[in-house]
mmCIF file of C-alpha atoms in Angstrom:
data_model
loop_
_atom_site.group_PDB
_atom_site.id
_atom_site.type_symbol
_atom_site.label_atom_id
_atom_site.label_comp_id
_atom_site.label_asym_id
_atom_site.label_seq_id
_atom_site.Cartn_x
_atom_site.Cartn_y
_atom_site.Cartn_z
ATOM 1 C CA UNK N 26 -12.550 -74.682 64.485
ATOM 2 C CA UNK N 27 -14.110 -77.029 61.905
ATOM 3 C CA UNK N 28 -18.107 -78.169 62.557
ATOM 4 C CA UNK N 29 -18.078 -81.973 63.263
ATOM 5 C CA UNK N 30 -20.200 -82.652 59.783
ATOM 6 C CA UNK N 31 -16.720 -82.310 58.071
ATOM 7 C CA UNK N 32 -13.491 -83.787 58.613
ATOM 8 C CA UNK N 33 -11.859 -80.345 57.529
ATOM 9 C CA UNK N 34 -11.552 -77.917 55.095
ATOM 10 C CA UNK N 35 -12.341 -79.099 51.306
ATOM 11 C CA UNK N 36 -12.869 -77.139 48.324
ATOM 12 C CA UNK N 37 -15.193 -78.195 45.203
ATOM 13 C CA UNK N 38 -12.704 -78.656 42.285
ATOM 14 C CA UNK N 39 -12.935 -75.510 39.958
ATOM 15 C CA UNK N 40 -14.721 -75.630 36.894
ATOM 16 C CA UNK N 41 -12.788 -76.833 33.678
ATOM 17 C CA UNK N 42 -15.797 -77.027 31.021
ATOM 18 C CA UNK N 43 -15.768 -73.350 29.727
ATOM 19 C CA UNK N 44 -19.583 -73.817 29.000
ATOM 20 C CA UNK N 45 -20.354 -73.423 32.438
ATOM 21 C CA UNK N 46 -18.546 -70.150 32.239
ATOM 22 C CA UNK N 47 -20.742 -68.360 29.567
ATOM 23 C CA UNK N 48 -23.606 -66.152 30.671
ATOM 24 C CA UNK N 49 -27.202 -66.832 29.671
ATOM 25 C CA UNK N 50 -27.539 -64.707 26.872
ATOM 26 C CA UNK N 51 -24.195 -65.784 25.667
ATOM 27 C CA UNK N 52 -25.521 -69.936 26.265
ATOM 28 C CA UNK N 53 -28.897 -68.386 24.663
ATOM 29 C CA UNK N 54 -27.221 -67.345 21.605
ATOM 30 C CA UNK N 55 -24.528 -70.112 20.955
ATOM 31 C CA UNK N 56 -27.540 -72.290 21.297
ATOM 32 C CA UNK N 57 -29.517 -70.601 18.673
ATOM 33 C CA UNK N 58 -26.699 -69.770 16.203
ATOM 34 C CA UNK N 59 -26.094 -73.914 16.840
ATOM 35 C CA UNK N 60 -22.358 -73.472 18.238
ATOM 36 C CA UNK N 61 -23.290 -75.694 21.010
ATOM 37 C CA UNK N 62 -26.136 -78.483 20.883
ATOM 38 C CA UNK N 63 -28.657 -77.430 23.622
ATOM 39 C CA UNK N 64 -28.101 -81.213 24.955
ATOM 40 C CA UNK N 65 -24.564 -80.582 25.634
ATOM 41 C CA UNK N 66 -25.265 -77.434 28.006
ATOM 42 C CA UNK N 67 -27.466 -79.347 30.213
ATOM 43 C CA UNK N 68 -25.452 -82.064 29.999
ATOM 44 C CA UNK N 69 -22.294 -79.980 30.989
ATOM 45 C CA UNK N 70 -24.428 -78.747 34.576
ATOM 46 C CA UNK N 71 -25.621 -81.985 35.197
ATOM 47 C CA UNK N 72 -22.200 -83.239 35.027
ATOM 48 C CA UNK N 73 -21.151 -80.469 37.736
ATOM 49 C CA UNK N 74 -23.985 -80.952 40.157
ATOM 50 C CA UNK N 75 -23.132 -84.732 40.198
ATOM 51 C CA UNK N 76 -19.002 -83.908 40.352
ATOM 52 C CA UNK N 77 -19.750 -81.576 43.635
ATOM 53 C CA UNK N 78 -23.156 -81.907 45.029
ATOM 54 C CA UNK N 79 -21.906 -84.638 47.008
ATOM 55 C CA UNK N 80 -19.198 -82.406 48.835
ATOM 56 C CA UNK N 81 -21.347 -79.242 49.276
ATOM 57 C CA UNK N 82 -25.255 -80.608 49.408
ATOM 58 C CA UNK N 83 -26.384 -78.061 47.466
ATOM 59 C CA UNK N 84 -29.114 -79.939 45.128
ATOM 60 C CA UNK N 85 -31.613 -81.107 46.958
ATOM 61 C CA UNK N 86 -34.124 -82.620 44.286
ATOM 62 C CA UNK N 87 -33.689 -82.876 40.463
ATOM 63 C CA UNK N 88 -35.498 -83.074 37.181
ATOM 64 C CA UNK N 89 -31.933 -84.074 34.506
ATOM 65 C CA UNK N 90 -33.877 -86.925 32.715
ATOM 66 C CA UNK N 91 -36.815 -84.335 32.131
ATOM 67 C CA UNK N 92 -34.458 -81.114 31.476
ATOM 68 C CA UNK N 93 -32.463 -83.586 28.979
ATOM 69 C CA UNK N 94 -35.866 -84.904 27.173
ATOM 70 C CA UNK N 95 -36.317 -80.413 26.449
ATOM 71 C CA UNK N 96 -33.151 -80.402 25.441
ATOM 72 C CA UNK N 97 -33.423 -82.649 22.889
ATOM 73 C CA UNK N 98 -36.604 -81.585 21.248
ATOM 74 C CA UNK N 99 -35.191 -77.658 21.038
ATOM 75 C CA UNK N 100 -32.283 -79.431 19.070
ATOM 76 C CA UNK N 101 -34.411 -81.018 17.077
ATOM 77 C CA UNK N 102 -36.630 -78.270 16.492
ATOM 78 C CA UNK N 103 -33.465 -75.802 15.981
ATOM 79 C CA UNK N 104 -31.854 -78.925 13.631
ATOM 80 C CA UNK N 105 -35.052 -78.342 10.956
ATOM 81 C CA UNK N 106 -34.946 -75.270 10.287
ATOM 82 C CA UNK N 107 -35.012 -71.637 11.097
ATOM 83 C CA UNK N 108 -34.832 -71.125 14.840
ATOM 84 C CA UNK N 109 -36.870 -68.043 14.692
ATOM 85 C CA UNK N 110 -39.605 -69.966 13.101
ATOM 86 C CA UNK N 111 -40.719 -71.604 16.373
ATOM 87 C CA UNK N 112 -38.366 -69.879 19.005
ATOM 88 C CA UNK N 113 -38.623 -66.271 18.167
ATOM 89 C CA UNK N 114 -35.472 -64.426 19.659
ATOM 90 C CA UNK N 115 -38.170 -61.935 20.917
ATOM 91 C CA UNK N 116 -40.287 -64.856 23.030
ATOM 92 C CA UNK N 117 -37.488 -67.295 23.779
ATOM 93 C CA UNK N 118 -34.402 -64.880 25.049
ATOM 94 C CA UNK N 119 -33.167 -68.055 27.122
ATOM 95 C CA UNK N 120 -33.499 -70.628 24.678
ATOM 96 C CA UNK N 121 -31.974 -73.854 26.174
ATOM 97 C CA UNK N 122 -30.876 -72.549 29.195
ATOM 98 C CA UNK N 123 -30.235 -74.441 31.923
ATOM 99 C CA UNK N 124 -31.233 -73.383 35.782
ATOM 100 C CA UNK N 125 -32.306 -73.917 39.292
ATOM 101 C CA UNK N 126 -34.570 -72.864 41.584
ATOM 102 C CA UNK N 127 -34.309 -72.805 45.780
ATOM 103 C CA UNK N 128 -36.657 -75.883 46.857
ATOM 104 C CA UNK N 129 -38.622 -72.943 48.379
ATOM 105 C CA UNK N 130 -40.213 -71.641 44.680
ATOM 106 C CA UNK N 131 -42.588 -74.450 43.142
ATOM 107 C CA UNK N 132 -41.165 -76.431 40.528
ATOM 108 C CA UNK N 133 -43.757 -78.702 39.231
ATOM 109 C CA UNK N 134 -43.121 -82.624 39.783
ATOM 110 C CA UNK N 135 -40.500 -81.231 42.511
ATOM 111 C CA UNK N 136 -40.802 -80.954 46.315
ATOM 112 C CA UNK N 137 -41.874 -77.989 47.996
ATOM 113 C CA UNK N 138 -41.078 -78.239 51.624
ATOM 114 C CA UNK N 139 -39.433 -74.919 52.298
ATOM 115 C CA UNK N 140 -37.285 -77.066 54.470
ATOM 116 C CA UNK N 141 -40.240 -77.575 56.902
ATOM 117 C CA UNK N 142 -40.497 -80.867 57.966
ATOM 118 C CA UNK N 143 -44.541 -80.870 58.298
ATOM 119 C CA UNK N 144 -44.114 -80.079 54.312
ATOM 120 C CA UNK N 145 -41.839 -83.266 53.304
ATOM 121 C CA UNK N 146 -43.978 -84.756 51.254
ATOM 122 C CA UNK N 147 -45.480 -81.876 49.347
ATOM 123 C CA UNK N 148 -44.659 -81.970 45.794
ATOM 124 C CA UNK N 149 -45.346 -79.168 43.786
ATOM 125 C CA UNK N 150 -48.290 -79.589 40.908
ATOM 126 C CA UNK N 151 -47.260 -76.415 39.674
ATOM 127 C CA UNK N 152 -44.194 -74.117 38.992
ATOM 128 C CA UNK N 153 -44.397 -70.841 40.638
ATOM 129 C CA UNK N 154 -44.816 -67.633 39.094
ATOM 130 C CA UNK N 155 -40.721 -66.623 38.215
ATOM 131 C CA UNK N 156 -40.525 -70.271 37.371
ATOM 132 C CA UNK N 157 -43.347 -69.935 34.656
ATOM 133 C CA UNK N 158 -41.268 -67.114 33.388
ATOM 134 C CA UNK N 159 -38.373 -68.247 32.636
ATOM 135 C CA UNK N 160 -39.897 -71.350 31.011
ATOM 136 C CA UNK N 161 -41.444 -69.181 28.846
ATOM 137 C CA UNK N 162 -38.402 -67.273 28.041
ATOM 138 C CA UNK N 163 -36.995 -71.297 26.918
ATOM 139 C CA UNK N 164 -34.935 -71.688 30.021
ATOM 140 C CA UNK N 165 -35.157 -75.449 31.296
ATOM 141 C CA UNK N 166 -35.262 -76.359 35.018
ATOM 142 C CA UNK N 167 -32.740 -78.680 35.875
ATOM 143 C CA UNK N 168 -33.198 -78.829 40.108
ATOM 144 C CA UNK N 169 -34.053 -77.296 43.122
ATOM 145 C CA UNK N 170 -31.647 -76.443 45.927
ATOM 146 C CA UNK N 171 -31.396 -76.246 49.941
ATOM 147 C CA UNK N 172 -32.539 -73.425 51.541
ATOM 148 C CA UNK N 173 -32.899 -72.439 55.197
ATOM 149 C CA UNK N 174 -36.306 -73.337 57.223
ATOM 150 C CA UNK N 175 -39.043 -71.374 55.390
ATOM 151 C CA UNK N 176 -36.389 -68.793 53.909
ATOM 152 C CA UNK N 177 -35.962 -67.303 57.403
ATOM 153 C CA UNK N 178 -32.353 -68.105 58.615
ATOM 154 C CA UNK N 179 -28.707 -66.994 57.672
ATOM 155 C CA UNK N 180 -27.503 -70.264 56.667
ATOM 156 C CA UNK N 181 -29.000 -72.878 54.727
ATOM 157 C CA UNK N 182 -29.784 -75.796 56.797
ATOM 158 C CA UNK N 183 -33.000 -77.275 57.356
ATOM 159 C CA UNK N 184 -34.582 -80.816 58.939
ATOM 160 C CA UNK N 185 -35.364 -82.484 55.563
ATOM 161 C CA UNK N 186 -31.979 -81.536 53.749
ATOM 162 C CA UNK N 187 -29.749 -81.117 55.899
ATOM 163 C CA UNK N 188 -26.813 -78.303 55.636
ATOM 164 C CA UNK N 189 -25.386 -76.826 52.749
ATOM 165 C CA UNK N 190 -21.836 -76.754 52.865
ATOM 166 C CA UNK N 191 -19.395 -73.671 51.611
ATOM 167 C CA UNK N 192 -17.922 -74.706 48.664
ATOM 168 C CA UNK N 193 -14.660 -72.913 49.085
ATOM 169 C CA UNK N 194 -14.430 -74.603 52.816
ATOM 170 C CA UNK N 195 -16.660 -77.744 53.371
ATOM 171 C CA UNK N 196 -15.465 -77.063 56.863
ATOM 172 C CA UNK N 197 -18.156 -73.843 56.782
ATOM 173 C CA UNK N 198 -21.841 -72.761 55.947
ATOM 174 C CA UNK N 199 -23.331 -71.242 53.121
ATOM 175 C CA UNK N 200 -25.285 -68.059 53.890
ATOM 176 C CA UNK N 201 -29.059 -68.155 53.887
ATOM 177 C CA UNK N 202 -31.691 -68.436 52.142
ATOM 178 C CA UNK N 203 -30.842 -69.055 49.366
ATOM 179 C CA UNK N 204 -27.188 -70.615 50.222
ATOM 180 C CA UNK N 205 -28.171 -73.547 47.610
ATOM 181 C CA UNK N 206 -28.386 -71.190 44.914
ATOM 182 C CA UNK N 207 -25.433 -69.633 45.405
ATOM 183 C CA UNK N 208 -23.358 -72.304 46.074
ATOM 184 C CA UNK N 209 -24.101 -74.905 43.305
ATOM 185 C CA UNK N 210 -22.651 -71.952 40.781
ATOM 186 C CA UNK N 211 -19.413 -71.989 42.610
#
């Protein structure tokens, strides 16, 4: 039996761009060696969250017009010169890489409800801890995503998001908490 929120069983179109294929290091590296403009990787997942976030509800809040601005200055920056100059391999191991974050972790200039409805309007003024990290590793935030009601549920549904759907079966749940996560990389 198929949930009501669905009129059956849908699957999010598989991935064609091989980009969104490559690991981090291997995105990290193409970047660096200039392969790939840093640009066209976020580019490349903002394109996917906006081909199948509508089907699966996955992204709950984003930051592309920010995450594209980084983008652009590394490129720049890698465009002069020497990469290692300013982006030591050492210091930056995910140069340019694009990622999210569950809405539950603190991305600065995003909410940070934790799917608690007495949080809606809290947005964050800072990025948490891991986020700090892997901004200082070069990785760029591109959104946060749906996560059950403060992290404490085996699905990911919540009263300020809604549900996240499965994206192999629109028809079914994600798991919980961090069902967002896991499903915008399908």
């Amino acid at each position: 039996m198929f949930s009501s929120r669905s009129p059956g069983p849908r699957a999010v179109p598989p991935v064609e761009n091989p980009l969104l294929l490559q690991s981090a290091v291997s995105l990290a590296r193409r970047i660096r060696s200039r392969e790939v403009k840093c640009e066209e990787v976020i580019k490349s997942y903002i394109d996917r969250v906006q081909h199948v976030n509508f089907l699966i509800n996955a992204v709950v809040a984003d930051r592309f017009e920010e995450a594209l601005d980084t983008a652009r200055e590394i490129d720049t920056v890698l465009d002069a010169g020497d990469p290692n100059d300013l982006y030591p391999l050492r210091s930056f191991p995910l140069l340019g890489v694009p990622f999210t974050a569950k809405e539950a972790f603190a991305v600065k200039g995003l909410p940070n409800t934790s799917g608690l409805v007495a949080r809606k309007d809290i947005v964050s003024t800072n990025d948490a801890t891991v986020v700090t990290h892997l901004r200082q590793a070069g990785a760029i935030p591109l959104a946060v995503t749906n996560c059950s009601e403060l992290c404490m549920w085996y699905e990911s549904s919540n009263n300020v998001y809604g549900t996240t759907n499965n994206a192999y079966n629109t028809g079914r749940i994600v798991g919980g908490s961090s069902g967002g996560e896991g499903c915008i990389l399908a």
